[in-house]
Tab-separated table of C-alpha atoms in Angstrom:
chain	number	residue	atom	x	y	z
A	1	MET	CA	-132.773	-40.948	-19.306
A	2	PRO	CA	-134.223	-43.610	-16.944
A	3	LEU	CA	-132.470	-46.955	-16.398
A	4	SER	CA	-133.742	-49.999	-18.103
A	5	GLU	CA	-135.314	-52.697	-15.925
A	6	HIS	CA	-132.102	-54.858	-16.292
A	7	GLU	CA	-129.875	-51.974	-15.284
A	8	GLN	CA	-132.047	-51.133	-12.405
A	9	ARG	CA	-131.967	-54.736	-11.128
A	10	LEU	CA	-128.122	-54.695	-11.378
A	11	LEU	CA	-127.861	-51.412	-9.524
A	12	ASP	CA	-130.104	-52.840	-6.767
A	13	GLN	CA	-127.913	-55.962	-6.559
A	14	MET	CA	-124.776	-53.670	-6.250
A	15	GLU	CA	-126.449	-51.558	-3.577
A	16	ARG	CA	-127.367	-54.766	-1.564
A	17	ALA	CA	-123.722	-56.060	-2.007
A	18	LEU	CA	-122.429	-52.768	-0.761
A	19	TYR	CA	-124.633	-52.627	2.220
A	20	ALA	CA	-123.688	-56.342	3.048
A	21	GLU	CA	-119.927	-55.786	2.904
A	22	ASP	CA	-119.724	-52.366	4.524
A	23	PRO	CA	-122.937	-51.035	6.095
A	24	LYS	CA	-121.070	-48.065	7.816
A	25	PHE	CA	-119.584	-46.911	4.437
A	26	ALA	CA	-122.786	-47.330	2.665
A	27	SER	CA	-124.849	-45.356	5.099
A	28	ALA	CA	-122.268	-42.549	4.857
A	29	LEU	CA	-122.686	-42.477	1.090
A	30	GLU	CA	-126.481	-42.077	1.263
A	31	GLY	CA	-127.596	-39.053	-0.890
A	32	SER	CA	-128.805	-36.421	1.461
A	33	GLY	CA	-125.422	-35.416	3.017
A	34	LEU	CA	-124.005	-33.653	0.042
A	35	ARG	CA	-127.262	-32.024	-0.967
A	36	THR	CA	-127.878	-30.711	2.524
A	37	TYR	CA	-124.370	-29.329	2.759
A	38	THR	CA	-124.611	-27.564	-0.491
A	39	ARG	CA	-128.097	-26.260	0.174
A	40	ARG	CA	-126.931	-24.795	3.557
A	41	ARG	CA	-123.903	-23.173	1.848
A	42	VAL	CA	-125.911	-21.576	-0.815
A	43	TYR	CA	-128.464	-20.233	1.760
A	44	LEU	CA	-125.626	-18.716	3.733
A	45	ALA	CA	-124.168	-17.220	0.608
A	46	VAL	CA	-127.506	-15.753	-0.400
A	47	ALA	CA	-128.038	-14.219	3.047
A	48	GLY	CA	-124.536	-12.718	2.952
A	49	PHE	CA	-125.197	-11.454	-0.612
A	50	VAL	CA	-128.420	-9.647	0.697
A	51	VAL	CA	-126.355	-8.095	3.547
A	52	GLY	CA	-123.806	-6.930	0.990
A	53	ILE	CA	-126.533	-5.233	-1.054
A	54	GLY	CA	-127.764	-3.569	2.099
A	55	LEU	CA	-124.353	-2.258	2.911
A	56	LEU	CA	-123.779	-1.092	-0.690
A	57	MET	CA	-127.049	0.786	-0.659
A	58	GLY	CA	-126.350	2.183	2.844
A	59	GLY	CA	-123.029	3.460	1.803
A	60	MET	CA	-124.602	5.253	-1.075
A	61	VAL	CA	-127.228	6.898	1.096
A	62	VAL	CA	-124.945	8.027	3.845
A	63	PRO	CA	-122.871	11.028	2.639
A	64	ASP	CA	-119.012	10.651	2.824
A	65	GLN	CA	-119.174	7.004	3.791
A	66	ILE	CA	-118.079	5.442	0.548
A	67	TRP	CA	-116.103	2.727	2.398
A	68	VAL	CA	-119.387	1.183	3.493
A	69	SER	CA	-120.343	0.670	-0.117
A	70	VAL	CA	-116.860	-0.869	-0.950
A	71	VAL	CA	-117.296	-3.242	2.010
A	72	GLY	CA	-120.768	-4.141	0.800
A	73	PHE	CA	-119.373	-4.923	-2.653
A	74	LEU	CA	-116.697	-7.074	-1.226
A	75	VAL	CA	-119.146	-8.909	0.980
A	76	MET	CA	-121.295	-9.595	-2.150
A	77	LEU	CA	-118.304	-10.701	-4.167
A	78	GLY	CA	-117.067	-12.946	-1.372
A	79	CYS	CA	-120.542	-14.604	-0.968
A	80	ALA	CA	-120.723	-15.130	-4.684
A	81	VAL	CA	-117.523	-16.990	-4.667
A	82	PHE	CA	-118.535	-18.929	-1.531
A	83	ALA	CA	-121.646	-20.086	-3.311
A	84	VAL	CA	-119.961	-21.141	-6.560
A	85	THR	CA	-117.160	-23.073	-4.752
A	86	GLY	CA	-119.839	-24.818	-2.593
A	87	TRP	CA	-121.621	-25.852	-5.710
A	88	ARG	CA	-118.436	-27.211	-7.359
A	89	ARG	CA	-116.988	-28.947	-4.358
A	90	GLY	CA	-118.583	-31.032	-1.583
A	91	PRO	CA	-117.574	-31.339	1.962
A	92	ALA	CA	-113.818	-31.668	2.681
A	93	GLY	CA	-112.955	-30.562	-0.900
A	94	GLN	CA	-114.587	-33.619	-2.592
A	95	SER	CA	-115.282	-32.666	-6.154
A	96	SER	CA	-118.836	-33.070	-7.397
A	97	GLY	CA	-117.918	-32.431	-11.030
A	98	PRO	CA	-116.156	-34.656	-13.503
A	99	ARG	CA	-112.845	-36.317	-12.455
A	100	PRO	CA	-109.671	-34.921	-13.813
A	101	ALA	CA	-108.122	-36.726	-16.813
A	102	ALA	CA	-105.238	-38.220	-14.905
A	103	ALA	CA	-107.035	-39.990	-11.943
A	104	PRO	CA	-104.703	-41.102	-9.049
A	105	ARG	CA	-103.994	-44.754	-8.776
A	106	ARG	CA	-106.720	-46.541	-6.792
A	107	LYS	CA	-106.189	-48.854	-3.827
A	108	ALA	CA	-107.159	-52.399	-4.096
A	109	GLY	CA	-110.203	-52.995	-2.118
A	110	MET	CA	-114.022	-53.149	-2.113
A	111	MET	CA	-114.561	-51.314	-5.296
A	112	ASP	CA	-112.283	-53.672	-7.200
A	113	ARG	CA	-114.266	-56.622	-5.877
A	114	VAL	CA	-117.490	-54.888	-6.905
A	115	GLU	CA	-116.049	-54.243	-10.394
A	116	GLN	CA	-114.944	-57.879	-10.641
A	117	ARG	CA	-118.422	-59.178	-9.768
A	118	TRP	CA	-119.971	-56.695	-12.166
A	119	GLN	CA	-117.737	-58.048	-14.908
A	120	ARG	CA	-118.454	-61.690	-13.959
A	121	ARG	CA	-122.233	-61.013	-14.151
A	122	ARG	CA	-121.985	-59.282	-17.410
A	123	ASP	CA	-119.844	-62.048	-18.923
A	124	GLU	CA	-122.428	-64.662	-17.672
A	125	GLN	CA	-125.206	-62.771	-19.295
A	126	THR	CA	-123.531	-62.352	-22.688
A	127	GLY	CA	-122.157	-65.759	-22.775
A	128	GLY	CA	-118.503	-64.853	-21.992
A	129	PHE	CA	-118.064	-62.533	-24.950
């Protein structure tokens, strides 16, 4: 569902404030990093999976070499796990899914200031209610 015009304006204001306060942090958060990391990880997993299929088939063709098929299966399994964990977690173990129910206590800092400003703007627009 797209954002309303008002929500889009507020989001733009928050982005400008973030860039003004900490441009290094804001540039580190720009969107392409996680997607590139995930895409690369999935490509590697698919390539490994194809190699695993080749080993599995090769072990079936060559007589008395069942261990090649077993290795192929293990490579396929490992690549599948590698792809799924790459999809669920970002770089350095950052979770891309929902946060756990009991989130750790946050440090006071920039995000608290942004939330306070957001609350003030919202209160000003609603008349303080």
